[in-house]
CSV table of C-alpha atoms in Angstrom, one decimal:
chain,number,residue,atom,x,y,z
A,77,UNK,CA,234.6,131.3,216.6
A,78,UNK,CA,232.5,131.1,213.8
A,79,UNK,CA,232.8,132.7,210.6
A,80,UNK,CA,230.9,136.6,211.1
A,81,UNK,CA,227.7,136.5,209.3
A,82,UNK,CA,227.6,138.3,205.0
A,83,UNK,CA,225.2,140.3,203.1
A,84,UNK,CA,224.2,136.8,202.0
A,85,UNK,CA,223.4,135.3,205.1
A,86,UNK,CA,221.2,138.2,205.8
A,87,UNK,CA,219.2,138.1,202.4
A,88,UNK,CA,218.6,134.1,203.2
A,89,UNK,CA,217.2,134.9,206.4
A,90,UNK,CA,215.1,137.5,205.4
A,91,UNK,CA,214.2,135.6,201.9
A,92,UNK,CA,215.0,138.6,200.1
A,93,UNK,CA,217.8,139.3,197.7
A,94,UNK,CA,221.2,140.8,198.0
A,95,UNK,CA,220.3,144.0,196.6
A,96,UNK,CA,217.0,144.3,198.7
A,97,UNK,CA,219.5,143.6,201.7
A,98,UNK,CA,221.8,146.8,200.2
A,99,UNK,CA,218.9,149.3,200.2
A,100,UNK,CA,217.8,148.7,203.7
A,101,UNK,CA,221.6,149.1,204.5
A,102,UNK,CA,222.0,152.1,202.3
A,103,UNK,CA,218.8,153.7,200.6
A,104,UNK,CA,215.4,152.7,203.4
A,105,UNK,CA,213.4,154.5,202.0
A,106,UNK,CA,213.3,152.7,198.4
A,107,UNK,CA,212.4,149.5,200.2
A,108,UNK,CA,208.6,148.9,201.7
A,109,UNK,CA,207.8,148.8,205.5
A,110,UNK,CA,207.1,145.2,206.1
A,111,UNK,CA,210.5,144.0,204.6
A,112,UNK,CA,212.5,146.5,205.7
A,113,UNK,CA,211.6,145.4,209.1
A,114,UNK,CA,212.0,141.8,208.4
A,115,UNK,CA,215.7,142.9,206.8
A,116,UNK,CA,216.4,144.6,209.9
A,117,UNK,CA,215.7,141.6,212.5
A,118,UNK,CA,217.9,139.3,210.3
A,119,UNK,CA,220.5,141.8,210.6
A,120,UNK,CA,219.8,142.0,214.3
A,121,UNK,CA,219.7,137.7,214.8
A,122,UNK,CA,222.5,137.6,212.6
A,123,UNK,CA,224.5,139.9,214.1
A,124,UNK,CA,225.9,141.4,210.9
A,125,UNK,CA,228.0,144.2,210.2
A,126,UNK,CA,228.9,146.0,206.9
A,127,UNK,CA,232.4,145.8,205.9
A,128,UNK,CA,233.4,149.4,205.4
A,129,UNK,CA,236.6,148.6,203.6
A,130,UNK,CA,234.7,146.5,201.2
A,131,UNK,CA,232.3,149.6,201.0
A,132,UNK,CA,235.2,152.0,200.4
A,133,UNK,CA,236.2,149.7,198.0
A,134,UNK,CA,233.1,150.7,195.8
A,135,UNK,CA,232.4,153.9,196.5
A,136,UNK,CA,235.9,155.3,196.3
A,137,UNK,CA,235.0,157.1,199.6
A,138,UNK,CA,235.9,156.9,203.1
A,139,UNK,CA,233.5,158.0,206.1
A,140,UNK,CA,236.4,158.1,208.5
A,141,UNK,CA,238.2,161.6,208.8
A,142,UNK,CA,242.2,161.5,209.9
A,143,UNK,CA,243.2,163.7,212.6
A,144,UNK,CA,246.6,163.7,213.8
A,145,UNK,CA,247.6,166.2,216.8
A,146,UNK,CA,250.4,167.2,219.0
A,147,UNK,CA,250.1,166.3,222.2
A,148,UNK,CA,246.6,164.1,223.2
A,149,UNK,CA,247.9,165.1,227.3
A,150,UNK,CA,247.4,169.0,226.3
A,151,UNK,CA,243.8,169.2,226.9
A,152,UNK,CA,243.7,171.8,224.2
A,153,UNK,CA,243.9,169.3,221.7
A,154,UNK,CA,241.1,167.3,223.4
A,155,UNK,CA,239.1,169.9,222.5
A,156,UNK,CA,239.9,170.1,219.4
A,157,UNK,CA,239.3,166.6,218.8
A,158,UNK,CA,235.9,167.0,220.3
A,159,UNK,CA,234.8,169.8,217.6
A,160,UNK,CA,235.9,167.9,214.7
A,161,UNK,CA,234.2,165.4,216.1
A,162,UNK,CA,231.1,167.1,216.4
A,163,UNK,CA,231.0,168.4,213.1
A,164,UNK,CA,231.9,165.3,211.5
A,165,UNK,CA,229.0,163.4,213.2
A,166,UNK,CA,226.8,165.8,211.7
A,167,UNK,CA,227.8,165.3,208.2
A,168,UNK,CA,227.7,160.8,209.0
A,169,UNK,CA,231.2,161.1,209.9
A,170,UNK,CA,233.6,159.0,212.0
A,171,UNK,CA,237.0,160.6,213.3
A,172,UNK,CA,240.1,158.7,213.8
A,173,UNK,CA,242.6,160.4,216.1
A,174,UNK,CA,246.1,159.6,216.2
A,175,UNK,CA,248.8,161.7,218.8
A,176,UNK,CA,252.6,162.2,217.0
A,177,UNK,CA,253.8,163.0,220.3
A,178,UNK,CA,256.1,166.2,218.6
A,179,UNK,CA,258.0,163.1,217.2
A,180,UNK,CA,258.2,163.4,212.9
A,181,UNK,CA,259.1,159.9,212.5
A,182,UNK,CA,255.1,159.0,214.1
A,183,UNK,CA,254.2,162.2,212.3
A,184,UNK,CA,255.0,159.8,209.0
A,185,UNK,CA,254.1,157.1,210.1
A,186,UNK,CA,250.7,158.0,210.7
A,187,UNK,CA,250.5,159.5,207.7
A,188,UNK,CA,251.2,156.7,206.0
A,189,UNK,CA,248.7,154.8,207.8
A,190,UNK,CA,245.6,157.2,207.1
A,191,UNK,CA,247.2,156.7,203.6
A,192,UNK,CA,246.5,153.0,203.2
A,193,UNK,CA,242.9,153.1,205.0
A,194,UNK,CA,242.0,155.6,202.5
A,195,UNK,CA,240.4,158.2,204.8
A,196,UNK,CA,238.1,160.8,203.1
A,197,UNK,CA,241.3,163.2,204.6
A,198,UNK,CA,243.2,164.3,207.2
A,199,UNK,CA,243.1,167.1,209.8
A,200,UNK,CA,246.9,167.9,210.7
A,201,UNK,CA,249.0,169.7,213.5
A,202,UNK,CA,252.5,169.6,211.9
A,203,UNK,CA,255.0,167.5,214.4
A,204,UNK,CA,257.6,168.3,211.4
A,205,UNK,CA,258.6,172.3,211.0
A,206,UNK,CA,259.6,171.4,206.9
A,207,UNK,CA,256.5,170.9,205.7
A,208,UNK,CA,257.1,166.7,204.8
A,209,UNK,CA,254.1,165.9,205.9
A,210,UNK,CA,251.9,167.6,204.1
A,211,UNK,CA,254.0,166.9,200.9
A,212,UNK,CA,253.1,163.2,201.6
A,213,UNK,CA,249.6,163.6,201.7
A,214,UNK,CA,250.0,165.3,198.2
A,215,UNK,CA,252.0,162.3,196.8
A,216,UNK,CA,249.3,160.3,197.9
A,217,UNK,CA,246.4,162.6,196.9
A,218,UNK,CA,245.1,162.8,199.9
A,219,UNK,CA,242.8,165.7,201.4
A,220,UNK,CA,243.9,168.4,204.4
A,221,UNK,CA,243.7,170.6,206.1
A,222,UNK,CA,246.2,172.2,208.8
A,223,UNK,CA,245.2,172.9,212.3
A,224,UNK,CA,246.3,175.0,214.6
A,225,UNK,CA,249.2,176.7,212.2
A,226,UNK,CA,249.1,178.7,209.1
A,227,UNK,CA,249.9,177.1,205.6
A,228,UNK,CA,252.7,180.4,204.0
A,229,UNK,CA,253.7,178.3,200.9
A,230,UNK,CA,251.5,175.7,200.8
A,231,UNK,CA,248.2,174.7,199.0
A,232,UNK,CA,245.6,174.1,201.5
A,233,UNK,CA,242.9,175.6,203.7
A,234,UNK,CA,243.9,175.7,207.2
A,235,UNK,CA,243.0,176.7,210.7
A,236,UNK,CA,244.7,178.9,212.8
A,237,UNK,CA,244.8,181.4,215.4
A,238,UNK,CA,246.9,184.7,215.6
A,239,UNK,CA,249.0,183.5,218.1
A,240,UNK,CA,251.1,186.8,217.7
A,241,UNK,CA,248.4,188.5,218.7
A,242,UNK,CA,247.8,185.9,222.0
A,243,UNK,CA,251.3,186.9,222.9
A,244,UNK,CA,251.1,190.5,222.8
A,245,UNK,CA,248.1,190.4,224.9
A,246,UNK,CA,249.8,188.5,227.3
A,247,UNK,CA,253.2,190.7,227.6
A,248,UNK,CA,251.0,194.0,227.3
A,249,UNK,CA,248.5,192.4,230.5
A,250,UNK,CA,251.9,192.1,232.6
A,251,UNK,CA,253.4,195.4,231.2
A,252,UNK,CA,250.0,197.1,232.6
A,253,UNK,CA,250.6,195.3,235.8
A,254,UNK,CA,253.7,197.4,236.6
A,255,UNK,CA,256.4,194.1,235.6
A,256,UNK,CA,259.5,195.0,233.7
A,257,UNK,CA,261.4,191.7,234.2
A,258,UNK,CA,259.4,189.4,232.6
A,259,UNK,CA,260.2,185.4,232.1
A,260,UNK,CA,258.8,183.6,228.7
A,261,UNK,CA,258.8,179.8,229.5
A,262,UNK,CA,259.0,178.4,226.3
A,263,UNK,CA,262.1,179.8,224.8
A,264,UNK,CA,263.2,179.3,221.5
A,265,UNK,CA,260.7,176.3,221.2
A,266,UNK,CA,260.9,175.0,217.3
A,267,UNK,CA,257.2,174.7,217.5
A,268,UNK,CA,256.2,177.8,215.3
A,269,UNK,CA,253.2,178.4,217.9
A,270,UNK,CA,255.1,178.9,220.5
A,271,UNK,CA,257.8,181.0,218.7
A,272,UNK,CA,254.8,183.5,217.3
A,273,UNK,CA,253.8,183.7,220.9
A,274,UNK,CA,257.3,184.8,221.8
A,275,UNK,CA,257.4,187.2,219.0
A,276,UNK,CA,254.6,188.6,220.0
A,277,UNK,CA,255.5,189.3,223.6
A,278,UNK,CA,258.8,190.7,222.5
A,279,UNK,CA,256.6,193.2,220.1
A,280,UNK,CA,254.5,194.7,223.5
A,281,UNK,CA,257.2,195.1,225.5
A,282,UNK,CA,259.8,197.0,222.5
A,283,UNK,CA,260.2,200.3,223.9
A,284,UNK,CA,258.9,200.2,227.8
A,285,UNK,CA,262.3,199.1,229.0
A,286,UNK,CA,261.2,195.7,230.2
A,287,UNK,CA,263.2,192.4,229.7
A,288,UNK,CA,262.0,189.2,228.4
A,289,UNK,CA,264.1,186.4,230.1
A,290,UNK,CA,263.8,183.0,228.2
A,291,UNK,CA,263.3,180.1,230.2
A,292,UNK,CA,264.1,177.2,227.2
A,293,UNK,CA,261.7,173.8,228.5
A,294,UNK,CA,262.2,170.4,227.7
A,295,UNK,CA,258.6,169.6,226.7
A,296,UNK,CA,255.0,171.5,226.6
A,297,UNK,CA,253.6,169.9,230.0
A,298,UNK,CA,253.7,170.0,233.8
A,299,UNK,CA,256.8,168.6,234.3
A,300,UNK,CA,258.4,170.5,231.9
A,301,UNK,CA,256.6,173.8,233.9
A,302,UNK,CA,257.8,172.2,237.1
A,303,UNK,CA,261.7,171.9,236.0
A,304,UNK,CA,261.0,175.4,234.6
A,305,UNK,CA,259.7,177.4,237.2
A,306,UNK,CA,262.3,175.5,240.1
A,307,UNK,CA,265.0,177.1,237.3
A,308,UNK,CA,263.1,180.8,237.3
A,309,UNK,CA,263.4,180.8,240.7
A,310,UNK,CA,267.0,181.1,240.7
A,311,UNK,CA,267.4,183.8,238.5
A,312,UNK,CA,268.7,186.9,240.1
A,313,UNK,CA,267.4,189.4,239.7
A,314,UNK,CA,264.0,186.8,239.7
A,315,UNK,CA,261.4,188.3,237.3
A,316,UNK,CA,258.3,189.5,238.9
A,317,UNK,CA,256.3,188.0,236.5
A,318,UNK,CA,256.1,184.7,233.5
A,319,UNK,CA,254.4,184.2,230.6
A,320,UNK,CA,253.9,180.4,229.3
A,321,UNK,CA,253.9,178.8,226.4
A,322,UNK,CA,250.8,177.1,227.1
A,323,UNK,CA,248.4,176.7,230.3
A,324,UNK,CA,250.3,173.1,231.4
A,325,UNK,CA,253.2,174.5,231.7
A,326,UNK,CA,252.0,177.5,233.6
A,327,UNK,CA,250.5,175.3,235.9
A,328,UNK,CA,254.0,173.1,236.7
A,329,UNK,CA,255.2,176.9,237.2
A,330,UNK,CA,252.9,177.1,239.7
A,331,UNK,CA,253.3,174.6,241.5
A,332,UNK,CA,257.1,174.6,242.0
A,333,UNK,CA,255.9,178.4,243.0
A,334,UNK,CA,254.0,177.1,245.7
A,335,UNK,CA,256.9,174.3,247.0
A,336,UNK,CA,259.3,177.2,247.4
A,337,UNK,CA,256.8,179.0,249.4
A,338,UNK,CA,255.9,181.7,247.3
A,339,UNK,CA,252.3,183.7,246.2
A,340,UNK,CA,251.2,183.9,243.0
A,341,UNK,CA,250.4,186.7,241.8
A,342,UNK,CA,252.4,188.4,244.8
A,343,UNK,CA,255.9,187.0,244.5
A,344,UNK,CA,254.8,186.0,240.9
A,345,UNK,CA,252.4,186.9,238.2
A,346,UNK,CA,251.8,183.8,235.9
A,347,UNK,CA,249.7,184.0,232.6
A,348,UNK,CA,249.1,180.8,230.9
A,349,UNK,CA,248.0,180.1,226.9
A,350,UNK,CA,245.0,177.8,225.8
A,351,UNK,CA,242.7,178.4,228.8
A,352,UNK,CA,242.3,174.9,228.9
A,353,UNK,CA,239.4,173.5,231.9
A,354,UNK,CA,241.9,173.2,234.3
A,355,UNK,CA,243.3,176.8,234.2
A,356,UNK,CA,240.7,178.4,236.1
A,357,UNK,CA,240.3,175.6,238.1
A,358,UNK,CA,243.8,175.8,239.5
A,359,UNK,CA,245.2,176.3,242.9
A,360,UNK,CA,245.3,180.4,241.8
A,361,UNK,CA,243.3,180.1,238.9
A,362,UNK,CA,245.0,181.2,236.0
A,363,UNK,CA,245.0,184.3,233.9
A,364,UNK,CA,245.1,182.7,230.0
A,365,UNK,CA,245.0,183.4,226.6
A,366,UNK,CA,242.1,181.4,224.7
A,367,UNK,CA,242.0,180.2,222.3
A,368,UNK,CA,238.8,178.7,220.7
A,369,UNK,CA,239.7,175.0,220.4
A,370,UNK,CA,236.1,173.7,219.8
A,371,UNK,CA,235.1,175.8,217.5
A,372,UNK,CA,238.8,175.2,215.4
A,373,UNK,CA,238.4,171.7,215.3
A,374,UNK,CA,234.5,172.3,213.8
A,375,UNK,CA,235.7,174.5,210.9
A,376,UNK,CA,238.7,172.4,210.0
A,377,UNK,CA,236.3,169.8,208.9
A,378,UNK,CA,234.1,171.9,207.3
A,379,UNK,CA,236.6,173.6,205.3
A,380,UNK,CA,237.8,169.6,204.4
A,381,UNK,CA,234.1,168.7,203.7
A,382,UNK,CA,233.8,171.7,201.2
A,383,UNK,CA,236.8,170.3,199.5
A,384,UNK,CA,236.0,167.1,199.4
A,385,UNK,CA,232.0,166.8,198.5
A,386,UNK,CA,232.7,167.2,194.4
A,387,UNK,CA,231.8,171.0,194.1
A,388,UNK,CA,234.0,174.1,193.4
A,389,UNK,CA,236.9,174.6,195.8
A,390,UNK,CA,239.1,177.1,197.0
A,391,UNK,CA,241.5,177.6,200.0
A,392,UNK,CA,240.9,178.9,202.8
A,393,UNK,CA,242.9,180.4,205.3
A,394,UNK,CA,241.0,181.3,208.9
A,395,UNK,CA,242.8,182.6,211.7
A,396,UNK,CA,241.0,183.2,214.9
A,397,UNK,CA,241.7,186.2,217.3
A,398,UNK,CA,243.0,185.0,220.8
A,399,UNK,CA,241.2,186.3,224.1
A,400,UNK,CA,243.1,187.0,227.3
A,401,UNK,CA,240.9,185.9,230.4
A,402,UNK,CA,242.0,187.7,233.2
A,403,UNK,CA,242.3,185.4,236.6
A,404,UNK,CA,243.8,185.3,239.9
A,405,UNK,CA,247.4,184.7,238.8
A,406,UNK,CA,248.2,188.2,237.9
A,407,UNK,CA,248.0,191.5,239.7
A,408,UNK,CA,245.3,193.9,238.4
A,409,UNK,CA,247.7,196.5,239.6
A,410,UNK,CA,251.3,197.0,240.6
A,411,UNK,CA,253.3,199.4,241.5
A,412,UNK,CA,257.1,200.2,240.1
A,413,UNK,CA,259.7,201.2,242.2
């Protein structure tokens, strides 16, 4: 394979200076129409692609934002990435999306890669509860915004949802339906988001006489939900409802309940969290606590832009309010014994 065409090759083919080619690429408005067309034709003929790494070295600024999420298998994070991409493209930027799979070691590797690539900034959903990822970005002087996580004690912008409120909405809905023994699929999970959802549920049940039964899970995916659902069916006395830490767990519980020949919501009411697209399309449409995922991604990019734009910047913590979306997986009313 031959060598890739360089800017000098384009200049030679178009019969102009290297500076003129650079202007056509970076400041086309200062070049005459005829010359600009000749240079563009040479670029297309030679297949010239400018070196982004060389441009970064000259300008000291990248056009790439790093986005590191916990689980790209979860449609919630796909929606966050979609929102971030929309906002980035509007600013002429691109997004490099990576998946830590909730492993702190993988998180550290990707953050080191972002630093090496001199990205403009990072949108981070931390896998490490100790905050070492944020500390590493600070050491490398890389601006960042925390996504789906508050930033207590960290001098940074953040975009999150009030998960305590979300957990309270879910439990209060089940309580209003007459449920007095409610399972929580998520248990005492190490992720702060899950812990906050459980705390909100407990707060809603306080003083009601209702009980929250913890079902600890190995993961936050459909397979873990199936396992939690199978174990739930063996709990005596069996809870009449389950609040799942996310929709993937809820879909897995739904599968386990159907496999056992039980009915939803008559035998078991189910509430999920995130309101992913599949929630409404489930065999029994899921009641879920909605997070504005795309808006979170867009807002995170906008916060990062204010920090890297060169003007005055003050860190902000943006907290969205969740919304309960009621569907067929919960009973509108339930008689108590």
